[in-house]
PDB file of C-alpha atoms and ligand atoms in Angstrom:
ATOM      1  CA  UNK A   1      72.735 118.362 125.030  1.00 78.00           C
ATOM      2  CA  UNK A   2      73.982 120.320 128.377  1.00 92.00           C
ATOM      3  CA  UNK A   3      77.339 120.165 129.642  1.00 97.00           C
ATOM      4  CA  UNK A   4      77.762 117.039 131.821  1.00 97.00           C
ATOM      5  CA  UNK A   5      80.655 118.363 134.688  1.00 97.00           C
ATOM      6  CA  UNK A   6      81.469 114.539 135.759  1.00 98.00           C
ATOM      7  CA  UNK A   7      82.703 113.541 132.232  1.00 98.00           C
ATOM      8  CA  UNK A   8      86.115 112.008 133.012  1.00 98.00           C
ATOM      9  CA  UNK A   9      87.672 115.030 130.920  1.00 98.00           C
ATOM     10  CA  UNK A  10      86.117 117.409 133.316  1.00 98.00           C
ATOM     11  CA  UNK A  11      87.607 115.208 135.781  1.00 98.00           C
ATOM     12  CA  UNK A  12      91.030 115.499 134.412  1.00 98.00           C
ATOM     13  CA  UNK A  13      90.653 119.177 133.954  1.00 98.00           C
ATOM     14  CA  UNK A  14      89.863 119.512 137.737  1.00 98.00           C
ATOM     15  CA  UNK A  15      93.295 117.116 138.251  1.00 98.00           C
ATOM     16  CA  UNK A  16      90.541 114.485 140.124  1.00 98.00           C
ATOM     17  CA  UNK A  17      91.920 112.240 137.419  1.00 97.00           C
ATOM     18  CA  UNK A  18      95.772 111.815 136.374  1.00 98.00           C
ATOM     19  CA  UNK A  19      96.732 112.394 132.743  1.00 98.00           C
ATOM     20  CA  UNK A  20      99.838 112.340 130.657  1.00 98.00           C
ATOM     21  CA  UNK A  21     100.060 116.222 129.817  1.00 98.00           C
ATOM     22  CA  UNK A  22     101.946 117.594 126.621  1.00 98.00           C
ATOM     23  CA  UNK A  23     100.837 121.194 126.495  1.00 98.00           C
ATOM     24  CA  UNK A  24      98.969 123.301 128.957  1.00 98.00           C
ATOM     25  CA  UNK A  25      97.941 127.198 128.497  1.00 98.00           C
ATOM     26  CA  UNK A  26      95.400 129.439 129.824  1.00 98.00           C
ATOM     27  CA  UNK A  27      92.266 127.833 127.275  1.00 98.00           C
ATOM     28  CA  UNK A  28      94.110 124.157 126.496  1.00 99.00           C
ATOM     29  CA  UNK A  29      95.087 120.959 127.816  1.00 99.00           C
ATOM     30  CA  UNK A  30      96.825 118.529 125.758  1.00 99.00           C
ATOM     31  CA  UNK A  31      97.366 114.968 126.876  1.00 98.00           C
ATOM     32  CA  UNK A  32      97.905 111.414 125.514  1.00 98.00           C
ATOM     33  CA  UNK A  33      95.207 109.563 124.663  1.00 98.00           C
ATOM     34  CA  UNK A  34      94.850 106.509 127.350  1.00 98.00           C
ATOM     35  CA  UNK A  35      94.437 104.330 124.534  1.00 98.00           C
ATOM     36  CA  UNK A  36      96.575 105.127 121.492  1.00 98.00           C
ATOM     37  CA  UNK A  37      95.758 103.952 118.502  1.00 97.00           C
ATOM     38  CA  UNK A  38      98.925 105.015 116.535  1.00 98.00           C
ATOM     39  CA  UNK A  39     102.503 105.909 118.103  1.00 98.00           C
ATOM     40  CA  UNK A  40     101.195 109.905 118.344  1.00 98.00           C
ATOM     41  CA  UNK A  41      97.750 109.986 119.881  1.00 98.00           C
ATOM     42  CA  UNK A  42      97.280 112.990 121.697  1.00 98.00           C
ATOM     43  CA  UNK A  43      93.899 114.862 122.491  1.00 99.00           C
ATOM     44  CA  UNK A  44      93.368 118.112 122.835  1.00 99.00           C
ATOM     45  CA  UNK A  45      90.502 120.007 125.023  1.00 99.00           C
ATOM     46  CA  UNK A  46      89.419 123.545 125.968  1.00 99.00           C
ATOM     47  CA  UNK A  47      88.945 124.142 129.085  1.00 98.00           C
ATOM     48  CA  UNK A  48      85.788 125.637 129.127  1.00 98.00           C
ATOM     49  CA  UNK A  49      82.666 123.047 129.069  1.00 98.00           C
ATOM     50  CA  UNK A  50      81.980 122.681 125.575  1.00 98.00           C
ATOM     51  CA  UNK A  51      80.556 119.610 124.227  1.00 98.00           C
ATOM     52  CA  UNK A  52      81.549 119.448 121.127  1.00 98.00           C
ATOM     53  CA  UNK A  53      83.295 121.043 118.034  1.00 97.00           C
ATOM     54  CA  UNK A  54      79.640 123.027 117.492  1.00 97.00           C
ATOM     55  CA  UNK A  55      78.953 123.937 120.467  1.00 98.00           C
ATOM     56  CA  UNK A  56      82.405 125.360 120.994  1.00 98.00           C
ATOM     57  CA  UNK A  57      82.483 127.083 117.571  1.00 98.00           C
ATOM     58  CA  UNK A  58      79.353 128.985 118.530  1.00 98.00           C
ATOM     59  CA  UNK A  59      79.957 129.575 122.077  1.00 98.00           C
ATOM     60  CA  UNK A  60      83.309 130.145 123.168  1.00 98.00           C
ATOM     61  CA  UNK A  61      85.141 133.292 122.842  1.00 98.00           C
ATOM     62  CA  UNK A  62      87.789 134.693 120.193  1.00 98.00           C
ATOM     63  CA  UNK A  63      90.551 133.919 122.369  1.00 98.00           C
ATOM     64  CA  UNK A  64      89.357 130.593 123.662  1.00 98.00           C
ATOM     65  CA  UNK A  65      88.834 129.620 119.792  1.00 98.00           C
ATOM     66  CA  UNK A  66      92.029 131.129 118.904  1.00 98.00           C
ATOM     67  CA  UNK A  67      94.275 129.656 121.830  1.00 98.00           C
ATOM     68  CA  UNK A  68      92.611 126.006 120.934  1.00 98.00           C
ATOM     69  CA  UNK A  69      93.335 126.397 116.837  1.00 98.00           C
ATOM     70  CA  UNK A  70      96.514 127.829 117.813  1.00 98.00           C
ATOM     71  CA  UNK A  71      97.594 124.709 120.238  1.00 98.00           C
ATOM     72  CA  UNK A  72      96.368 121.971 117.741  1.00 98.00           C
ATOM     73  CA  UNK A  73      99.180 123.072 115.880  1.00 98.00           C
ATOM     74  CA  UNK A  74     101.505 123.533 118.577  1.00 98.00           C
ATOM     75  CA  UNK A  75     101.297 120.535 119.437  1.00 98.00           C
ATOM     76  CA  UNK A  76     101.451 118.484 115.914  1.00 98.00           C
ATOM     77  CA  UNK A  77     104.737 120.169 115.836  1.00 98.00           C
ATOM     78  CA  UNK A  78     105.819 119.422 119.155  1.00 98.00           C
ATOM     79  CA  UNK A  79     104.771 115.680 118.582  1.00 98.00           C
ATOM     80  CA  UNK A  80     107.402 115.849 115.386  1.00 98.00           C
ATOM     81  CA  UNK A  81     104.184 114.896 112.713  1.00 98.00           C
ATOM     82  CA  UNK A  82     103.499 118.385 111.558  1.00 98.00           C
ATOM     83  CA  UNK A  83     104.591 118.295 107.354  1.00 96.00           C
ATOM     84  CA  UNK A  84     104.941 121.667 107.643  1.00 96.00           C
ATOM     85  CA  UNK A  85     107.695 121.507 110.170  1.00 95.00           C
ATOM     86  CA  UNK A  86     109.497 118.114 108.754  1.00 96.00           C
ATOM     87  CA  UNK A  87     107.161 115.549 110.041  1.00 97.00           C
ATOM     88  CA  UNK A  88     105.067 112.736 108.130  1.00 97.00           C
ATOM     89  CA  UNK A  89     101.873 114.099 108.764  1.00 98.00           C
ATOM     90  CA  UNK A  90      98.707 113.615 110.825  1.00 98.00           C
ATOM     91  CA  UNK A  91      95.058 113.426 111.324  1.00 97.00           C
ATOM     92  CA  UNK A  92      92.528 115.390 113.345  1.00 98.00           C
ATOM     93  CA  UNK A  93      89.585 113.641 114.597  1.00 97.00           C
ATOM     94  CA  UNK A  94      86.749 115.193 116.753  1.00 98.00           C
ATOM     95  CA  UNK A  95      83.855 113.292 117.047  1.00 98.00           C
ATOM     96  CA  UNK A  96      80.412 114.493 117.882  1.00 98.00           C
ATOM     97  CA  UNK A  97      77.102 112.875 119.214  1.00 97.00           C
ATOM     98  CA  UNK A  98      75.623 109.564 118.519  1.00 96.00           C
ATOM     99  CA  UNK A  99      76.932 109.147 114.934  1.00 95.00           C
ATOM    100  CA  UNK A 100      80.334 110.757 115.473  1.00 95.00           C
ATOM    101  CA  UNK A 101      80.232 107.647 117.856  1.00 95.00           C
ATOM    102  CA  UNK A 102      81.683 110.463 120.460  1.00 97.00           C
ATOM    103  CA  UNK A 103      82.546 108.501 123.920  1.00 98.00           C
ATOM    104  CA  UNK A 104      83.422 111.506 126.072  1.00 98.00           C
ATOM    105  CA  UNK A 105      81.207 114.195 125.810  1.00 98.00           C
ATOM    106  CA  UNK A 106      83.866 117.341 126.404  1.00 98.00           C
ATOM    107  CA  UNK A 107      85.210 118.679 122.817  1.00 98.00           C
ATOM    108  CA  UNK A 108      88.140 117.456 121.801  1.00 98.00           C
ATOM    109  CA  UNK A 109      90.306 116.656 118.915  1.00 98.00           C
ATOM    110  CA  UNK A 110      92.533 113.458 118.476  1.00 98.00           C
ATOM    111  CA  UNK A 111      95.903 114.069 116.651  1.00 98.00           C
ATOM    112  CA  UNK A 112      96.842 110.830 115.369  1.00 98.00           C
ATOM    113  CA  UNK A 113     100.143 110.281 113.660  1.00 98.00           C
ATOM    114  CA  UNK A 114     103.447 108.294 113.814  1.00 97.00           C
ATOM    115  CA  UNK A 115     101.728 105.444 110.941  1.00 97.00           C
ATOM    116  CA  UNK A 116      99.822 105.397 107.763  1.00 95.00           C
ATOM    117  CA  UNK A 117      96.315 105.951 108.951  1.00 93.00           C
ATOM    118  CA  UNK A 118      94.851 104.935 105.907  1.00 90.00           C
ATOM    119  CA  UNK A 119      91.349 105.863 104.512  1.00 88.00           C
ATOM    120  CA  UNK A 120      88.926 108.347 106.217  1.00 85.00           C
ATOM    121  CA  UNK A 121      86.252 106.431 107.342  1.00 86.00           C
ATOM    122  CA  UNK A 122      85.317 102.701 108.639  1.00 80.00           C
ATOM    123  CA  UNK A 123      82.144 101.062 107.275  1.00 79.00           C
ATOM    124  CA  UNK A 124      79.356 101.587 110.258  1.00 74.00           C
ATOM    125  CA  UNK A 125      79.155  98.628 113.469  1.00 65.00           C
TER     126      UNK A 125
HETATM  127  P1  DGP B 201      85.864 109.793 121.549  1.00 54.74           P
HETATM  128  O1  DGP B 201      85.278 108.509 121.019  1.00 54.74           O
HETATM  129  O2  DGP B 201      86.252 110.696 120.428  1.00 54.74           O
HETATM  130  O3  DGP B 201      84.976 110.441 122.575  1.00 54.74           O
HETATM  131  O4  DGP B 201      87.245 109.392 122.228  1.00 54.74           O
HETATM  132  C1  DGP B 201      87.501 109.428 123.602  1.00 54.74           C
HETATM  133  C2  DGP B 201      88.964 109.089 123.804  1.00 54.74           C
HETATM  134  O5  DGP B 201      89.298 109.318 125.145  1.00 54.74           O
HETATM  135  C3  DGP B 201      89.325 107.631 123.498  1.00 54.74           C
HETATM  136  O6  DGP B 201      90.301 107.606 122.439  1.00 54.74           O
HETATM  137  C4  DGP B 201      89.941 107.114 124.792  1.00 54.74           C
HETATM  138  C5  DGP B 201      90.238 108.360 125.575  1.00 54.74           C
HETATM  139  N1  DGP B 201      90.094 108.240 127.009  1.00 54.74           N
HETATM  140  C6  DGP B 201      89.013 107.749 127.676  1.00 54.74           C
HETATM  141  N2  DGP B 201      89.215 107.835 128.999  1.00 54.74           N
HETATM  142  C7  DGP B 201      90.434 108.425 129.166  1.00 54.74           C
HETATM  143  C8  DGP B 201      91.193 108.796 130.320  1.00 54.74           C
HETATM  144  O7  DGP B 201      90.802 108.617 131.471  1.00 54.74           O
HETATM  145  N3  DGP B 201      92.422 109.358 130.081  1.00 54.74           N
HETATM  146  C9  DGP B 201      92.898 109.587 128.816  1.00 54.74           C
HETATM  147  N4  DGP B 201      94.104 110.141 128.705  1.00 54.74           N
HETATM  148  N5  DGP B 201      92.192 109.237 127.719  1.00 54.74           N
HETATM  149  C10 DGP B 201      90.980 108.673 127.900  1.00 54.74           C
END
């Protein structure tokens, strides 16, 4: 699967679209998700045009991988949910494809916290 540039991340990255922005560096953007599903619901997204977690892993370079791990944490922190920093904890989702039932096709990875999120995964639709 290429790298579709009018995905409405791509959008957001090119600031065609407004978003609510918690952390920005050189590789990372970090905004709330427009439709939280728990109190924290941020996503996080390279900014280079990956699609997903693989393509990313294989194709991006040390310091774009590095910044990204790096911010996920950052910002679990920042959002108060990190256990390692006082916080209740958290979840990371990033879903991929047709079975990851992925609805934006730019890499990214939900941190969802703030409740109980209960067990990992939902029978299939
Ligand atoms: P996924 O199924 O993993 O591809 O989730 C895509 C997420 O993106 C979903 O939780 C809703 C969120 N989302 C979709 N459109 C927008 C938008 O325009 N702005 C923001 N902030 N989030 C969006």
């Amino acid at each position: 699967m290429s790298y579709d540039d009018q995905n409405i991340f791509a959008k957001i990255l090119r600031g065609e679209i407004p978003n609510d922005t918690v952390y920005e560096d050189d590789h990372v953007l970090a905004f709330r998700d427009l439709y939280p599903q728990a109190p924290t619901h941020v996503l996080v997204i390279p900014k280079g045009p990956y699609v997903s977690f693989d393509d990313f892993s294989e194709n991006a370079s040390d310091a774009e991988l590095v910044a990204y791990m790096r911010a996920i944490g950052k910002v679990a922190r920042q959002e108060g949910v990190s256990p390692v920093a006082g916080g209740n904890g958290f979840r990371l989702i990033s879903n991929a494809g047709e079975d990851g039932v992925q609805e934006v096709p730019h890499l990214h990875v939900h941190i969802v916290g703030g409740r109980r999120t209960g067990r990992m995964l939902a029978k299939a639709e």
